[in-house]
CSV table of C-alpha atoms in Angstrom, one decimal:
chain,number,residue,atom,x,y,z
Z,158,ASN,CA,53.2,-83.4,-20.0
Z,159,ALA,CA,52.3,-86.9,-21.2
Z,160,GLY,CA,53.9,-89.3,-18.9
Z,161,VAL,CA,55.7,-92.6,-20.4
Z,162,MET,CA,53.6,-94.6,-22.4
Z,163,GLN,CA,53.6,-97.8,-23.1
Z,164,ASN,CA,50.8,-100.5,-25.7
Z,165,PRO,CA,49.9,-102.5,-25.1
Z,166,ARG,CA,49.3,-102.8,-21.9
Z,167,HIS,CA,48.4,-106.8,-22.0
Z,168,LEU,CA,49.2,-109.0,-24.4
Z,169,VAL,CA,48.8,-112.6,-24.9
Z,170,ARG,CA,50.5,-114.6,-27.5
Z,171,ARG,CA,51.0,-118.3,-28.4
Z,172,ARG,CA,54.6,-119.6,-28.4
Z,173,GLY,CA,56.7,-119.5,-31.6
Z,174,GLN,CA,54.2,-115.8,-32.8
Z,175,GLU,CA,56.2,-113.0,-32.4
Z,176,ALA,CA,55.8,-109.5,-29.5
Z,177,ARG,CA,55.9,-106.2,-30.4
Z,178,LEU,CA,55.4,-104.0,-27.2
Z,179,ARG,CA,55.8,-99.9,-27.9
Z,180,CYS,CA,57.4,-97.5,-25.7
Z,181,SER,CA,56.9,-93.6,-25.9
Z,182,PRO,CA,58.9,-91.5,-23.8
Z,183,MET,CA,58.0,-88.4,-21.9
Z,184,LYS,CA,58.2,-85.4,-24.1
Z,185,GLY,CA,62.2,-83.8,-24.4
Z,186,HIS,CA,63.4,-87.1,-23.8
Z,187,SER,CA,65.7,-89.2,-25.5
Z,188,HIS,CA,67.4,-91.9,-23.5
Z,189,VAL,CA,65.3,-95.6,-23.5
Z,190,TYR,CA,66.0,-97.9,-21.1
Z,191,TRP,CA,63.9,-101.1,-21.3
Z,192,TYR,CA,63.5,-103.8,-18.2
Z,193,ARG,CA,61.7,-107.1,-17.5
Z,194,GLN,CA,59.8,-108.0,-14.1
Z,195,LEU,CA,59.5,-111.8,-14.1
Z,196,PRO,CA,57.0,-112.9,-11.6
Z,197,GLU,CA,57.8,-112.3,-7.5
Z,198,GLU,CA,61.4,-110.9,-8.6
Z,199,GLY,CA,63.0,-107.1,-9.4
Z,200,LEU,CA,63.6,-105.5,-12.7
Z,201,LYS,CA,66.2,-106.4,-14.7
Z,202,PHE,CA,67.8,-104.6,-17.2
Z,203,MET,CA,67.2,-105.0,-20.6
Z,204,VAL,CA,69.0,-102.5,-22.9
Z,205,TYR,CA,69.3,-98.6,-23.5
Z,206,LEU,CA,68.8,-96.6,-26.1
Z,207,GLN,CA,68.9,-93.0,-27.4
Z,208,LYS,CA,67.9,-92.1,-30.9
Z,209,GLU,CA,68.8,-94.8,-33.4
Z,210,ASN,CA,71.7,-96.5,-31.2
Z,211,ILE,CA,71.7,-98.9,-28.8
Z,212,ILE,CA,74.2,-98.1,-26.5
Z,213,ASP,CA,73.9,-100.8,-24.0
Z,214,GLU,CA,72.7,-104.5,-24.6
Z,215,SER,CA,74.4,-106.1,-21.9
Z,216,GLY,CA,70.8,-107.3,-20.4
Z,217,MET,CA,69.4,-109.0,-23.1
Z,218,PRO,CA,69.3,-112.5,-24.0
Z,219,LYS,CA,71.1,-112.9,-27.1
Z,220,GLU,CA,68.6,-114.5,-29.2
Z,221,ARG,CA,65.5,-113.3,-30.4
Z,222,PHE,CA,65.6,-110.2,-28.9
Z,223,SER,CA,66.0,-106.9,-30.6
Z,224,ALA,CA,65.3,-103.1,-29.5
Z,225,GLU,CA,64.9,-99.8,-31.7
Z,226,PHE,CA,64.2,-96.3,-31.4
Z,227,PRO,CA,64.3,-94.9,-34.6
Z,228,LYS,CA,64.8,-91.3,-35.1
Z,229,GLU,CA,60.6,-91.1,-35.6
Z,230,GLY,CA,58.5,-92.3,-33.4
Z,231,PRO,CA,58.1,-94.9,-30.3
Z,232,SER,CA,60.9,-97.2,-29.6
Z,233,ILE,CA,60.5,-101.3,-29.9
Z,234,LEU,CA,61.3,-103.8,-27.8
Z,235,ARG,CA,60.6,-107.4,-30.5
Z,236,ILE,CA,60.6,-110.8,-28.9
Z,237,GLN,CA,60.3,-113.6,-31.9
Z,238,GLN,CA,59.1,-117.5,-31.5
Z,239,VAL,CA,57.9,-116.8,-27.8
Z,240,VAL,CA,58.8,-119.0,-25.2
Z,241,ARG,CA,56.5,-119.6,-22.5
Z,242,GLY,CA,60.1,-117.7,-19.8
Z,243,ASP,CA,59.1,-115.3,-21.8
Z,244,SER,CA,55.9,-114.4,-19.6
Z,245,ALA,CA,56.2,-110.9,-18.0
Z,246,ALA,CA,55.8,-107.4,-17.1
Z,247,TYR,CA,58.0,-105.4,-19.7
Z,248,PHE,CA,59.1,-101.8,-18.8
Z,249,CYS,CA,59.7,-99.0,-20.5
Z,250,ALA,CA,61.3,-95.9,-18.5
Z,251,SER,CA,63.1,-92.6,-20.6
Z,252,SER,CA,65.6,-89.9,-18.7
Z,253,PRO,CA,66.5,-86.7,-20.6
Z,254,PRO,CA,69.5,-86.5,-21.3
Z,255,PRO,CA,72.1,-86.8,-18.1
Z,256,HIS,CA,73.6,-83.4,-18.2
Z,257,LYS,CA,69.6,-82.6,-17.0
Z,258,GLY,CA,69.3,-85.6,-14.5
Z,259,ASN,CA,69.3,-88.2,-13.9
Z,260,GLU,CA,65.9,-89.9,-13.0
Z,261,GLN,CA,64.1,-92.9,-15.2
Z,262,PHE,CA,60.3,-92.0,-15.3
Z,263,PHE,CA,58.5,-95.7,-15.7
Z,264,GLY,CA,55.8,-96.3,-18.9
Z,265,PRO,CA,52.8,-98.6,-16.7
Z,266,GLY,CA,54.4,-102.0,-18.7
Z,267,THR,CA,53.0,-104.7,-20.9
Z,268,ARG,CA,52.3,-107.8,-19.4
Z,269,LEU,CA,52.8,-110.1,-21.4
Z,270,THR,CA,51.6,-113.9,-21.6
Z,271,VAL,CA,52.8,-116.5,-23.4
Z,272,LEU,CA,49.8,-120.0,-24.2
Q,211,ALA,CA,79.2,-107.1,-9.0
Q,212,GLN,CA,77.0,-104.7,-8.3
Q,213,SER,CA,74.2,-105.8,-6.6
Q,214,VAL,CA,70.9,-104.5,-4.3
Q,215,THR,CA,69.8,-106.8,-1.3
Q,216,GLN,CA,66.1,-106.3,0.2
Q,217,PRO,CA,66.6,-108.7,3.3
Q,218,ASP,CA,62.2,-109.1,4.2
Q,219,ILE,CA,60.1,-110.6,1.3
Q,220,HIS,CA,57.4,-109.3,2.7
Q,221,ILE,CA,56.7,-106.6,6.0
Q,222,THR,CA,53.7,-106.0,7.3
Q,223,VAL,CA,52.7,-103.4,10.0
Q,224,SER,CA,49.3,-102.1,11.4
Q,225,GLU,CA,48.7,-98.5,9.9
Q,226,GLY,CA,49.8,-95.9,12.2
Q,227,ALA,CA,53.0,-97.5,12.5
Q,228,SER,CA,56.1,-96.5,11.8
Q,229,LEU,CA,57.9,-98.5,8.8
Q,230,GLU,CA,61.5,-99.3,8.5
Q,231,LEU,CA,62.5,-101.2,4.6
Q,232,ARG,CA,65.9,-102.4,4.7
Q,233,CYS,CA,68.4,-101.9,1.4
Q,234,ASN,CA,72.4,-102.8,1.3
Q,235,TYR,CA,74.0,-102.3,-2.0
Q,236,SER,CA,77.7,-103.5,-3.5
Q,237,TYR,CA,79.0,-100.7,-5.7
Q,238,GLY,CA,82.4,-99.9,-5.8
Q,239,ALA,CA,82.1,-95.9,-6.6
Q,240,THR,CA,80.3,-93.7,-4.9
Q,241,PRO,CA,76.5,-95.0,-5.4
Q,242,TYR,CA,73.5,-93.6,-6.9
Q,243,LEU,CA,70.9,-94.8,-5.2
Q,244,PHE,CA,67.2,-94.9,-5.3
Q,245,TRP,CA,63.4,-95.8,-4.2
Q,246,TYR,CA,60.7,-97.1,-6.2
Q,247,VAL,CA,57.6,-97.9,-5.0
Q,248,GLN,CA,54.5,-99.7,-7.6
Q,249,SER,CA,51.3,-100.5,-6.5
Q,250,PRO,CA,49.6,-103.9,-8.1
Q,251,GLY,CA,49.8,-103.7,-11.6
Q,252,GLN,CA,51.2,-100.6,-11.8
Q,253,GLY,CA,54.2,-98.7,-13.2
Q,254,LEU,CA,57.6,-97.8,-10.8
Q,255,GLN,CA,57.1,-94.2,-8.9
Q,256,LEU,CA,59.8,-92.9,-7.3
Q,257,LEU,CA,60.0,-91.9,-4.3
Q,258,LEU,CA,63.3,-90.6,-3.4
Q,259,LYS,CA,66.9,-91.4,-4.4
Q,260,TYR,CA,70.3,-90.3,-3.7
Q,261,PHE,CA,73.0,-88.7,-4.8
Q,262,SER,CA,75.8,-86.7,-3.0
Q,263,GLY,CA,75.2,-84.5,-0.2
Q,264,ASP,CA,73.0,-84.6,3.1
Q,265,THR,CA,72.6,-88.5,3.8
Q,266,LEU,CA,69.4,-88.0,4.9
Q,267,VAL,CA,67.0,-87.8,2.2
Q,268,GLN,CA,63.5,-86.1,1.5
Q,269,GLY,CA,61.4,-88.2,-0.7
Q,270,ILE,CA,57.6,-87.8,-1.3
Q,271,LYS,CA,54.5,-89.3,1.0
Q,272,GLY,CA,56.6,-88.7,3.7
Q,273,PHE,CA,59.0,-91.3,3.6
Q,274,GLU,CA,62.4,-90.3,3.9
Q,275,ALA,CA,66.1,-92.8,3.2
Q,276,GLU,CA,69.4,-93.1,5.5
Q,277,PHE,CA,72.6,-93.6,3.4
Q,278,LYS,CA,75.1,-95.2,5.2
Q,279,ARG,CA,78.3,-95.8,3.8
Q,280,SER,CA,80.0,-98.1,6.6
Q,281,GLN,CA,77.1,-100.0,6.6
Q,282,SER,CA,76.6,-100.2,2.9
Q,283,SER,CA,72.6,-99.2,3.5
Q,284,PHE,CA,69.8,-97.3,1.6
Q,285,ASN,CA,67.0,-98.1,4.2
Q,286,LEU,CA,63.6,-96.7,3.7
Q,287,ARG,CA,61.4,-94.9,6.5
Q,288,LYS,CA,57.9,-93.6,7.0
Q,289,PRO,CA,56.9,-92.5,10.8
Q,290,SER,CA,53.0,-93.5,10.5
Q,291,VAL,CA,52.1,-95.6,8.1
Q,292,HIS,CA,48.8,-95.7,5.8
Q,293,TRP,CA,46.9,-97.9,4.4
Q,294,SER,CA,47.2,-96.5,1.0
Q,295,ASP,CA,51.1,-97.4,2.0
Q,296,ALA,CA,50.3,-101.1,0.4
Q,297,ALA,CA,52.6,-102.0,-2.0
Q,298,GLU,CA,55.4,-102.9,-3.6
Q,299,TYR,CA,58.9,-101.0,-3.2
Q,300,PHE,CA,62.1,-101.2,-4.5
Q,301,CYS,CA,65.4,-100.4,-4.3
Q,302,ALA,CA,68.0,-99.7,-6.7
Q,303,VAL,CA,71.4,-98.5,-7.0
Q,304,ALA,CA,72.4,-97.0,-11.1
Q,305,THR,CA,75.7,-97.8,-12.4
Q,306,GLY,CA,76.9,-96.9,-16.0
Q,307,VAL,CA,77.5,-93.7,-14.5
Q,308,SER,CA,80.2,-92.9,-15.5
Q,309,GLY,CA,79.3,-93.7,-19.0
Q,310,GLY,CA,77.0,-91.1,-18.7
Q,311,TYR,CA,74.2,-92.9,-17.8
Q,312,ASN,CA,72.0,-95.3,-15.4
Q,313,LYS,CA,71.3,-98.8,-15.6
Q,314,LEU,CA,69.9,-99.4,-12.9
Q,315,ILE,CA,70.4,-102.8,-10.0
Q,316,PHE,CA,67.3,-103.5,-8.9
Q,317,GLY,CA,66.9,-105.8,-4.9
Q,318,ALA,CA,63.3,-108.0,-5.6
Q,319,GLY,CA,61.8,-105.9,-3.6
Q,320,THR,CA,59.3,-105.4,-0.5
Q,321,ARG,CA,55.5,-106.3,0.1
Q,322,LEU,CA,54.3,-104.2,2.4
Q,323,ALA,CA,51.1,-104.9,4.0
Q,324,VAL,CA,48.9,-102.5,6.0
Q,325,HIS,CA,46.6,-103.6,8.9
Q,326,PRO,CA,43.2,-101.5,9.5
């Protein structure tokens, strides 16, 4: 059973470009979380999605950031017009429906570098 | 507001020595608590979790943690550290549970170095 997959593992963008980060949850998981880890800091919650629904986006910056989890395909975290401060590691986690357990399984992360 | 504090940013121990990593939380209701480990360039792996019941929780790799409500603490322990335990350790508390999901709030992490 494959774990949570994220790609790319490393992404380099110039200021003003767009970054698209993908996350494929574990098989059978329909709940996805995105977290951001700035250098030398812990992970900060960004958004929680179920299939085709954004449930909690309280940690998302108000501008330039968006997330989706379509009926088919991976979850996408999109950052428009990237700035240097967006450089970070972005982690995706998936979990089964809450009534089936509470553990979040984390992917290896995408390390975004903005030049 | 919910928060997690890990007072020790860096800890160095000798291989074979005992280890305790501190974690204090602030949360109004009964907390769901977790310890994760992150190796360099890797994602997070769950070591153990506390939801309810016995306050001493056993995890993988020989780790255990004790929930102390009176101290709002959930310290991680290991009786004998191995060189492969060198990594960063994160304590986390789950929020949003009443809404049917777990939004994790993480501490800043403790970086563990192990001397041979």
